[in-house]
PDB file of C-alpha atoms in Angstrom:
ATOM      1  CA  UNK A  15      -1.648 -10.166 -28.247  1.00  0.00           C
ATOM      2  CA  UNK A  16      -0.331 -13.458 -27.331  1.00  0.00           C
ATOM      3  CA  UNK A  17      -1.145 -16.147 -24.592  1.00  0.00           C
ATOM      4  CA  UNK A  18       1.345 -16.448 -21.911  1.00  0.00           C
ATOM      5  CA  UNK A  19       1.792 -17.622 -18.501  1.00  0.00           C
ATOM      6  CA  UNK A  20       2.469 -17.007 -14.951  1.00  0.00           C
ATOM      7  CA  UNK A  21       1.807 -13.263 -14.974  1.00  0.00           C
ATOM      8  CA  UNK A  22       0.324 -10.830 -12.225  1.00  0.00           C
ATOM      9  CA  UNK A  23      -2.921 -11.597 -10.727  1.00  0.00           C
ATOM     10  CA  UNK A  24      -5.653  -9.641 -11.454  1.00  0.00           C
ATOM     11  CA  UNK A  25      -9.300  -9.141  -9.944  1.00  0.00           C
ATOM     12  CA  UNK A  26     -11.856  -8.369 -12.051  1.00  0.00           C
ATOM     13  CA  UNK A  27     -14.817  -7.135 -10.027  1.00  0.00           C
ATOM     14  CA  UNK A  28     -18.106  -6.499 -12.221  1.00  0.00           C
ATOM     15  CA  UNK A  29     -22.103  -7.728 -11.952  1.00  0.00           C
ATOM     16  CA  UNK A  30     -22.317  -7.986 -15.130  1.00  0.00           C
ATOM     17  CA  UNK A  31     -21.502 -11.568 -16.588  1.00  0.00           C
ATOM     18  CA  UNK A  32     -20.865 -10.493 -20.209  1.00  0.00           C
ATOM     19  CA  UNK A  33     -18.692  -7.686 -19.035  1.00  0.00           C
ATOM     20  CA  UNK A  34     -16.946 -10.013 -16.514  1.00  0.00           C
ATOM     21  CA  UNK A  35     -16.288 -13.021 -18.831  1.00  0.00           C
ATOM     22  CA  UNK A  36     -14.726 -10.850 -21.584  1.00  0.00           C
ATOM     23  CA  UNK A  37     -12.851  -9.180 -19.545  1.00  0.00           C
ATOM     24  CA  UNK A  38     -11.060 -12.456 -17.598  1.00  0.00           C
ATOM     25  CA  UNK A  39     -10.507 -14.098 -21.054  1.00  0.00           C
ATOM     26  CA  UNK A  40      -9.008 -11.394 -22.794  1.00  0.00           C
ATOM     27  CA  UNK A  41      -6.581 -10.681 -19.581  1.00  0.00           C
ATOM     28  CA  UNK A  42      -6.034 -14.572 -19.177  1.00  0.00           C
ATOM     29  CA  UNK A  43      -4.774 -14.217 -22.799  1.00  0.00           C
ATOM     30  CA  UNK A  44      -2.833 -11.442 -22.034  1.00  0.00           C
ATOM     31  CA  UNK A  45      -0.812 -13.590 -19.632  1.00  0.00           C
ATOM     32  CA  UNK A  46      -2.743 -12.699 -16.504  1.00  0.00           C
ATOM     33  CA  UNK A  47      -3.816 -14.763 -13.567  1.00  0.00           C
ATOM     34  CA  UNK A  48      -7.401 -13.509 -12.851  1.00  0.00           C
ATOM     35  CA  UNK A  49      -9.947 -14.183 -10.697  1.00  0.00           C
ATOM     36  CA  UNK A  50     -13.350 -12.294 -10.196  1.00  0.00           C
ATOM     37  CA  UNK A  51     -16.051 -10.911  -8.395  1.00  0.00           C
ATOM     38  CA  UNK A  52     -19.870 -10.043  -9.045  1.00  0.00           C
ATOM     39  CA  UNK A  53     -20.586  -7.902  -5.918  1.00  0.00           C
ATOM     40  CA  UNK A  54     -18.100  -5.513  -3.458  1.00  0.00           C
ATOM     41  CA  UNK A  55     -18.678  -8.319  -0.852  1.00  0.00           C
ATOM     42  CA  UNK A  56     -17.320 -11.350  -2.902  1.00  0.00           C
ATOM     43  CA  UNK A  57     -14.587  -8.496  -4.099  1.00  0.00           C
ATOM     44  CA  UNK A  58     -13.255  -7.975  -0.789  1.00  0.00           C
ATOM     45  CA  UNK A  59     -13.305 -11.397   0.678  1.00  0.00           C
ATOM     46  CA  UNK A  60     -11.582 -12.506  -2.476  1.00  0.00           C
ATOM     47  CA  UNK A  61      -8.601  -9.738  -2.481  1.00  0.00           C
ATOM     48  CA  UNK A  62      -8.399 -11.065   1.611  1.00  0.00           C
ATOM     49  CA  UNK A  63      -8.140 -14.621   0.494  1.00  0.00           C
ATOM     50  CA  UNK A  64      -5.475 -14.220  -2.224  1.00  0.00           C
ATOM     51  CA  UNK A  65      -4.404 -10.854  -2.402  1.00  0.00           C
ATOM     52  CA  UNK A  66      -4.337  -9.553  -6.027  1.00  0.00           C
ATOM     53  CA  UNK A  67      -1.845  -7.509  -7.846  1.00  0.00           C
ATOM     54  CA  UNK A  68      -4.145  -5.163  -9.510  1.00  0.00           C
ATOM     55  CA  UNK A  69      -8.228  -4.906  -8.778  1.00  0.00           C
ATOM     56  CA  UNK A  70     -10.170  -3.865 -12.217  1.00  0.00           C
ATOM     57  CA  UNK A  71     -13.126  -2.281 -10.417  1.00  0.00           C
ATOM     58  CA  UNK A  72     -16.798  -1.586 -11.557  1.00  0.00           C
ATOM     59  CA  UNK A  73     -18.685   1.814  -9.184  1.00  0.00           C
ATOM     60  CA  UNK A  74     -22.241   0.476  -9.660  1.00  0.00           C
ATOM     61  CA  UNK A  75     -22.326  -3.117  -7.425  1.00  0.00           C
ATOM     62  CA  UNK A  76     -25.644  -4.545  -6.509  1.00  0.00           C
ATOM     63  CA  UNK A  77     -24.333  -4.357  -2.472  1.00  0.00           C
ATOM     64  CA  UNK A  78     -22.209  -1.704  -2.267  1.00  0.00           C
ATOM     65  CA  UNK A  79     -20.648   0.734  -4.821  1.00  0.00           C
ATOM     66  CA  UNK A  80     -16.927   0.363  -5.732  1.00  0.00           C
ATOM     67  CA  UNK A  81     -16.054   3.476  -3.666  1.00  0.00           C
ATOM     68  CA  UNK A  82     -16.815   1.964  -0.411  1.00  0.00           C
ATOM     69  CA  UNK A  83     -14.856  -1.582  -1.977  1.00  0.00           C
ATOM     70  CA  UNK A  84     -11.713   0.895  -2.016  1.00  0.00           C
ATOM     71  CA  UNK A  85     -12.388   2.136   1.402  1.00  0.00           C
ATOM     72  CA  UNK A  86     -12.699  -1.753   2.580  1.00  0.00           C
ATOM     73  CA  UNK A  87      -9.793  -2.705   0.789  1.00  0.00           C
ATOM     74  CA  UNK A  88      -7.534   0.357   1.990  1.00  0.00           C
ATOM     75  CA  UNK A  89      -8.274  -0.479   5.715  1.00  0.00           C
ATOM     76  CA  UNK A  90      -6.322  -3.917   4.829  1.00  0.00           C
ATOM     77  CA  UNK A  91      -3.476  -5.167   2.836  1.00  0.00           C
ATOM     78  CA  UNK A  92      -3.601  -9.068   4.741  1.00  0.00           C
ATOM     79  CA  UNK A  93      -0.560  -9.798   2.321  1.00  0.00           C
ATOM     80  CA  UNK A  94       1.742  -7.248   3.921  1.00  0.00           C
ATOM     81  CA  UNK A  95       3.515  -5.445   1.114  1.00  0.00           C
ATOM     82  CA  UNK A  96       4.315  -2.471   1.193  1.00  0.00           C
ATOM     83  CA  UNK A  97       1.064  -0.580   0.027  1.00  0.00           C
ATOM     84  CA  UNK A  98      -2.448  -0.827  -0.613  1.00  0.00           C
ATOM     85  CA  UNK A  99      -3.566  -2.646  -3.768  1.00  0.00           C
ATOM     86  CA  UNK A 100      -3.552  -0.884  -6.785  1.00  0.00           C
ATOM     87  CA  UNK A 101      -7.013   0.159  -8.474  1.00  0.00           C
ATOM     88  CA  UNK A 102      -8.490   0.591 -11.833  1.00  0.00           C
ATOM     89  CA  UNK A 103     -11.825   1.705 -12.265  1.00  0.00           C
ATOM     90  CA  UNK A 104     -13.622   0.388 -15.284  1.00  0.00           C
ATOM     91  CA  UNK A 105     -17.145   2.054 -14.883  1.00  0.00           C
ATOM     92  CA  UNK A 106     -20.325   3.394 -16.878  1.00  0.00           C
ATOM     93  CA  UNK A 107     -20.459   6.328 -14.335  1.00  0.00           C
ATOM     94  CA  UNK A 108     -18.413   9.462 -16.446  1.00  0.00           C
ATOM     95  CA  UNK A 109     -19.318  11.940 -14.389  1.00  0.00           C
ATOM     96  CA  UNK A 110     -15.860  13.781 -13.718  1.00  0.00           C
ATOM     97  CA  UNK A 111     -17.434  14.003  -9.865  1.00  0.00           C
ATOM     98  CA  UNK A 112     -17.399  10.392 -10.207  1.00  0.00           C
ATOM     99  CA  UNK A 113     -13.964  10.232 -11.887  1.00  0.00           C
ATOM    100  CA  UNK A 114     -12.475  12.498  -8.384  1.00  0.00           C
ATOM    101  CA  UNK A 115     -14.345  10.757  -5.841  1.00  0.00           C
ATOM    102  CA  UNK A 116     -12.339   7.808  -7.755  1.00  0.00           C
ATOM    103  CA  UNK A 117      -8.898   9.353  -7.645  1.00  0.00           C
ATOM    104  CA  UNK A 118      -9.144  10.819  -4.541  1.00  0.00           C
ATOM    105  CA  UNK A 119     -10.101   7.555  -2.793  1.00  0.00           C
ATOM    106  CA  UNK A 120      -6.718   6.333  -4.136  1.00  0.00           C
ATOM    107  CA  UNK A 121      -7.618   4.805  -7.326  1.00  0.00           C
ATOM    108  CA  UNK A 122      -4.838   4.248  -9.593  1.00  0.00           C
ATOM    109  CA  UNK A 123      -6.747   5.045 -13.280  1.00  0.00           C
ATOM    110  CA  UNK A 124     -10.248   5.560 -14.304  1.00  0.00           C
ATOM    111  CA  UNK A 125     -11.471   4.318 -17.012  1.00  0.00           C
ATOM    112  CA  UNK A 126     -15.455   4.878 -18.527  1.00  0.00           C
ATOM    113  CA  UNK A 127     -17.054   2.246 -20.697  1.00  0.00           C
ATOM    114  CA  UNK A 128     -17.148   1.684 -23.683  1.00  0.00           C
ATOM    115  CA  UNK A 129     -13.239   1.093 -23.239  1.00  0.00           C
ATOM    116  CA  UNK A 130     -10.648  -0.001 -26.004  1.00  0.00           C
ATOM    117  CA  UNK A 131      -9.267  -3.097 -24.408  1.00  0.00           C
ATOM    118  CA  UNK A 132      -5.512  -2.708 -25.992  1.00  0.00           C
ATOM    119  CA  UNK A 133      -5.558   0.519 -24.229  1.00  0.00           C
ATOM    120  CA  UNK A 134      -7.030  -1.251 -21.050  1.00  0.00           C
ATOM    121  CA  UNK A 135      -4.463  -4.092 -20.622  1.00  0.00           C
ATOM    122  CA  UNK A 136      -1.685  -1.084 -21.425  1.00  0.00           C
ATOM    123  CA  UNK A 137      -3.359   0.801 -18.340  1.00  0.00           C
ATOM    124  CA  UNK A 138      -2.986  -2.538 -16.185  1.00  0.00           C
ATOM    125  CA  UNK A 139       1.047  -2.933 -17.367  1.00  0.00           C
ATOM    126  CA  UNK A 140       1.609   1.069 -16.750  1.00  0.00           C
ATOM    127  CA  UNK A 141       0.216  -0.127 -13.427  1.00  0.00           C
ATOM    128  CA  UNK A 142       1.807  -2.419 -12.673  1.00  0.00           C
ATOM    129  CA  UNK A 143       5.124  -1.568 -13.504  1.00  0.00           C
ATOM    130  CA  UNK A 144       5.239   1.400 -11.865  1.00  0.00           C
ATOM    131  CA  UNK A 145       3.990  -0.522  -8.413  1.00  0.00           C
ATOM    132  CA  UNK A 146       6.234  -3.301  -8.752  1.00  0.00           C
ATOM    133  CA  UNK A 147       9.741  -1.264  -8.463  1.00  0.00           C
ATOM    134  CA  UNK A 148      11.442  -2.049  -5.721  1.00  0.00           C
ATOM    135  CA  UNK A 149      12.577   1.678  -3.866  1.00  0.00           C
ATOM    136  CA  UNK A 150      15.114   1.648  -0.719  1.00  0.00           C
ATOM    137  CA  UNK A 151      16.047   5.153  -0.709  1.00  0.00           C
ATOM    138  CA  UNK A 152      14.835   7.565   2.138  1.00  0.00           C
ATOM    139  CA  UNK A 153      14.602  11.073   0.725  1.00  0.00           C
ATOM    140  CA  UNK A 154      14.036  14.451   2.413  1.00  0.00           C
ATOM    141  CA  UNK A 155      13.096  17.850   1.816  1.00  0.00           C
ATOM    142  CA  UNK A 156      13.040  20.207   4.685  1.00  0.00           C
ATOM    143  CA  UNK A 157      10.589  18.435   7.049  1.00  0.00           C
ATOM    144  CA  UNK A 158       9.145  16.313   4.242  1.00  0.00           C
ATOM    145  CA  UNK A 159      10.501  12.696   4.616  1.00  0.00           C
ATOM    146  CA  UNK A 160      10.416   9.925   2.136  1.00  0.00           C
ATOM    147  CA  UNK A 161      11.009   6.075   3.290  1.00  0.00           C
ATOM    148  CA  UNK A 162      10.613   4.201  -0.102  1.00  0.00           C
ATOM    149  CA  UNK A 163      11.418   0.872   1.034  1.00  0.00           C
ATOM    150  CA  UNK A 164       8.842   0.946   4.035  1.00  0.00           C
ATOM    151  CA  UNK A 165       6.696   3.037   2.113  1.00  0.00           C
ATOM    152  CA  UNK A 166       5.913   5.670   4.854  1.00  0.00           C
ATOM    153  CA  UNK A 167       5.800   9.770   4.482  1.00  0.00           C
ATOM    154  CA  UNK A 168       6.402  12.303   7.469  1.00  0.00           C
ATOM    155  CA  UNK A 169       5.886  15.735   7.383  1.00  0.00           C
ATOM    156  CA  UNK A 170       7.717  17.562  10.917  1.00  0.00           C
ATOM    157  CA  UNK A 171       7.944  14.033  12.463  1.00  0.00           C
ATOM    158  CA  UNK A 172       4.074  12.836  11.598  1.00  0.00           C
ATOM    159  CA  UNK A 173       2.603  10.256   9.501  1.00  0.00           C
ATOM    160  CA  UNK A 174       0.959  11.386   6.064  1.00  0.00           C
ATOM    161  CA  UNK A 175      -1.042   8.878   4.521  1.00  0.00           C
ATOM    162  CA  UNK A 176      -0.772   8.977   0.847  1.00  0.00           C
ATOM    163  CA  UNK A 177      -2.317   7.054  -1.951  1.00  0.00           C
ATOM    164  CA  UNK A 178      -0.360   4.850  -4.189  1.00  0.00           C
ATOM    165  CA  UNK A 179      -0.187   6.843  -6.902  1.00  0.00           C
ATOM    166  CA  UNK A 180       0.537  10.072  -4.756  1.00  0.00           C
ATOM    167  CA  UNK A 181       3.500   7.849  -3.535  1.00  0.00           C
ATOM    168  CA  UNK A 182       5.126   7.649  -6.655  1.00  0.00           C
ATOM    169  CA  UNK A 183       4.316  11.231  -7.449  1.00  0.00           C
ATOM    170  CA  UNK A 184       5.971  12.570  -4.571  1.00  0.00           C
ATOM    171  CA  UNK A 185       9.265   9.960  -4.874  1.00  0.00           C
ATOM    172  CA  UNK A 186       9.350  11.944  -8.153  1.00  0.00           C
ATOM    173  CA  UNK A 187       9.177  15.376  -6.876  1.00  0.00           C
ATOM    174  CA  UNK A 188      11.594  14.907  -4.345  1.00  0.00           C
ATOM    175  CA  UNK A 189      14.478  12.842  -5.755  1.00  0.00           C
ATOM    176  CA  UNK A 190      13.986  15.739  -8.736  1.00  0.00           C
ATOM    177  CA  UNK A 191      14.204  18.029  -5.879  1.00  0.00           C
ATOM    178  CA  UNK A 192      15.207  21.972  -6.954  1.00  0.00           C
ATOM    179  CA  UNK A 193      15.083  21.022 -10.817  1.00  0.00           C
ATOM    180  CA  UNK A 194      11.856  21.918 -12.730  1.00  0.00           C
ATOM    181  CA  UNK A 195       9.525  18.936 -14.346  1.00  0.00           C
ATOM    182  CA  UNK A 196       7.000  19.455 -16.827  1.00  0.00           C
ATOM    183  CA  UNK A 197       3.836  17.506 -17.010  1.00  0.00           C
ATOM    184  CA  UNK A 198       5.092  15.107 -19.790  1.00  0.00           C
ATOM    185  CA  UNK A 199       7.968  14.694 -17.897  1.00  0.00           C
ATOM    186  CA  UNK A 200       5.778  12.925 -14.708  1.00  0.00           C
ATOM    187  CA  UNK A 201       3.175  11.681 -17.241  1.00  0.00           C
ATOM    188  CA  UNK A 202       6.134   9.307 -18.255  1.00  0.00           C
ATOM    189  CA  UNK A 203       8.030   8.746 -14.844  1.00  0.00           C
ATOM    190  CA  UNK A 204       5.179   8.110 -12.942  1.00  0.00           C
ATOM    191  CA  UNK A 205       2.120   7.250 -14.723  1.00  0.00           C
ATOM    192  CA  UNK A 206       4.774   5.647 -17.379  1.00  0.00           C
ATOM    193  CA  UNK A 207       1.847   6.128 -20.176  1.00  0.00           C
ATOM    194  CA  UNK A 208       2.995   4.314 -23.488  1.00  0.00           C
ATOM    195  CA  UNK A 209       0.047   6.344 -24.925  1.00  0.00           C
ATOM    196  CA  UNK A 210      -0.963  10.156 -24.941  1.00  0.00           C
ATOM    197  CA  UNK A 211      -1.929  10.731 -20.732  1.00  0.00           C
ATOM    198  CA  UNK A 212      -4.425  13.097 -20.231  1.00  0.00           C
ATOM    199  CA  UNK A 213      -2.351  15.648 -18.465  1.00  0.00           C
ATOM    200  CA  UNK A 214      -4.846  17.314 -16.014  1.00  0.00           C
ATOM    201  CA  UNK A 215      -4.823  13.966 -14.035  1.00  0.00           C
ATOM    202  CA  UNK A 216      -1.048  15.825 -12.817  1.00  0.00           C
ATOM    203  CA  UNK A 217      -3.112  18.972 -11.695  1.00  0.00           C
ATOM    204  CA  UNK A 218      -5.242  16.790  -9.853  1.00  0.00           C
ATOM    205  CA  UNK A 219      -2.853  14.536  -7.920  1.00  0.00           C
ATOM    206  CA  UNK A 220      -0.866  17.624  -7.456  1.00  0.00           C
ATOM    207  CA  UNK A 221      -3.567  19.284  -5.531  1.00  0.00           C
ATOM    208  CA  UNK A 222      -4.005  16.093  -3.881  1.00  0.00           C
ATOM    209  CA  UNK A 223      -0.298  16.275  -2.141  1.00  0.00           C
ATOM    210  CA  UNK A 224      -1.045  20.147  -1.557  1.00  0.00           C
ATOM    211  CA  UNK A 225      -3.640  19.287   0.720  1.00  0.00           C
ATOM    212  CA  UNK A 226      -1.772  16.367   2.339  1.00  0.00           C
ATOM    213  CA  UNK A 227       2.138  17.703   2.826  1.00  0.00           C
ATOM    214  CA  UNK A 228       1.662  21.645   2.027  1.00  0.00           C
ATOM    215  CA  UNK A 229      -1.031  22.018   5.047  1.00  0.00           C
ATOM    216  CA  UNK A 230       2.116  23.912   7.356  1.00  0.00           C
ATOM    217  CA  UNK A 231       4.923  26.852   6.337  1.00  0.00           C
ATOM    218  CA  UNK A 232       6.806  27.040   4.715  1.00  0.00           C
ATOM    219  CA  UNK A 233       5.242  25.514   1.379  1.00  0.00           C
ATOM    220  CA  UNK A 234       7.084  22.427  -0.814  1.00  0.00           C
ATOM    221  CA  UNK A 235       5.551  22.118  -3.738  1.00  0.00           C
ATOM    222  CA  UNK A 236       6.145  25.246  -6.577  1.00  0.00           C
ATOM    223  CA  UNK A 237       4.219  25.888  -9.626  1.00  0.00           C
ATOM    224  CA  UNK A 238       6.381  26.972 -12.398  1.00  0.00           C
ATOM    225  CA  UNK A 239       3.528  28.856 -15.132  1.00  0.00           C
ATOM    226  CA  UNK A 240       4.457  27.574 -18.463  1.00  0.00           C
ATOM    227  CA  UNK A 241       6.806  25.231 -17.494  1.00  0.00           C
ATOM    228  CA  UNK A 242       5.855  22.452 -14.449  1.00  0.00           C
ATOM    229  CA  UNK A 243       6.089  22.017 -11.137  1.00  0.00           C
ATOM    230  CA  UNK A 244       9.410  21.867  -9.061  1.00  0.00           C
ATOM    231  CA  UNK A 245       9.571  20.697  -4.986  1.00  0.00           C
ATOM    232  CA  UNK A 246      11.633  22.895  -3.002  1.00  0.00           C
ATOM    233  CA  UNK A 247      12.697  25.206   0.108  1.00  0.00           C
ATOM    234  CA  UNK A 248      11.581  28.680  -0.491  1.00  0.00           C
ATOM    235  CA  UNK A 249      14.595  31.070  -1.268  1.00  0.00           C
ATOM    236  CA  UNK A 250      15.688  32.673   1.579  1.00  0.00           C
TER     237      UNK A 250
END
């Protein structure tokens, strides 16, 4: 790695000092602007003051755990872009209860300590790139209707609320609508991993949108065995 400047601001929210100093100095190498945290309270009145680009976020907090800091920081984006701020958890807790409470809050990655921190910072970019494209295309499927540019998702004319990362997931799905994608196929395009993704986390967000735009007939999202997943019309 080398130093640079000017890059994306990060907040690095842990009660640990050790853990928290290491972490901003190696990211402020990196080329990132960070700031940080030591409990969920200081963590959400800093993201309100100067909204970051990405949150690195410990579960255990001395006030509240980092679950609830999601929740808090979900009910808000006082910067007005067009979704909530991304999440990474960096957390002791492995439990893979622990690891779905995570993703299913919203959380963009999860990631137990000990961690490599190459590998972390090339979680953060992966991150970040794939929030900072700039969509303006409105896409539809049946009732199923994409707005990219205001970042919105309607299913028969009402609001679905969708997570960041089950955003891009589903921008995927339906601009590849009819045409089969494997799971390396949306490992790349929307988790854009430079190194080998654990492919169940597609299972997972799949089921995610399942439960979210597949709750009414007739049924979007296909499994193909063997091969992927494909969004679609049934065959009439």
């Amino acid at each position: 790695m080398t130093p640079t400047d000017g890059g994306e601001r990060l907040l690095v929210v842990d009660d640990e000092a050790t853990v928290r100093e290491l972490l901003s100095a190696t990211l402020r190498f990196a080329g990132f602007r960070v700031t940080s945290a030591a409990t969920g309270a200081e963590a959400v009145a800093a993201a309100t003051r100067e909204p970051p680009d990405l949150v690195l976020l410990d579960v255990m907090l001395p006030d509240m755990d980092g679950f609830e800091v999601v929740q808090r920081l979900r009910e808000r984006r006082p910067d007005g872009r067009g979704g909530p701020v991304p999440v990474l958890f960096l957390t002791a807790r492995d439990r893979q209860a622990d690891k779905i409470t995570g993703l299913s809050l919203g959380a963009d990655d999860y990631v137990t300590k000990p961690f490599d921190l190459e590998e972390l910072i090339a979680r953060i970019r992966a991150i970040l790139r794939r929030t900072k494209g700039h969509q303006t295309d409105v896409l539809s499927v049946g009732t199923l209707v994409l707005d990219a540019e205001g970042h919105q998702v309607t299913r028969a004319g009402r609001p679905v609320r969708v997570s960041p990362t089950e955003f891009r997931l589903l921008h995927y799905l339906m601009a590849n609508a009819g045409r089969v994608v494997s799971k390396a196929q949306i490992l790349d395009r929307v988790w854009h991993y430079d190194f080998g993704g654990d492919a169940s986390i597609v299972d997972t967000y799949i089921s995610y949108l399942r439960r979210k735009v597949d709750t009414a007939e007739p049924k979007l999202i296909h499994t193909v065995h063997g091969t992927g997943y494909v969004m679609r019309e049934p065959r009439k």
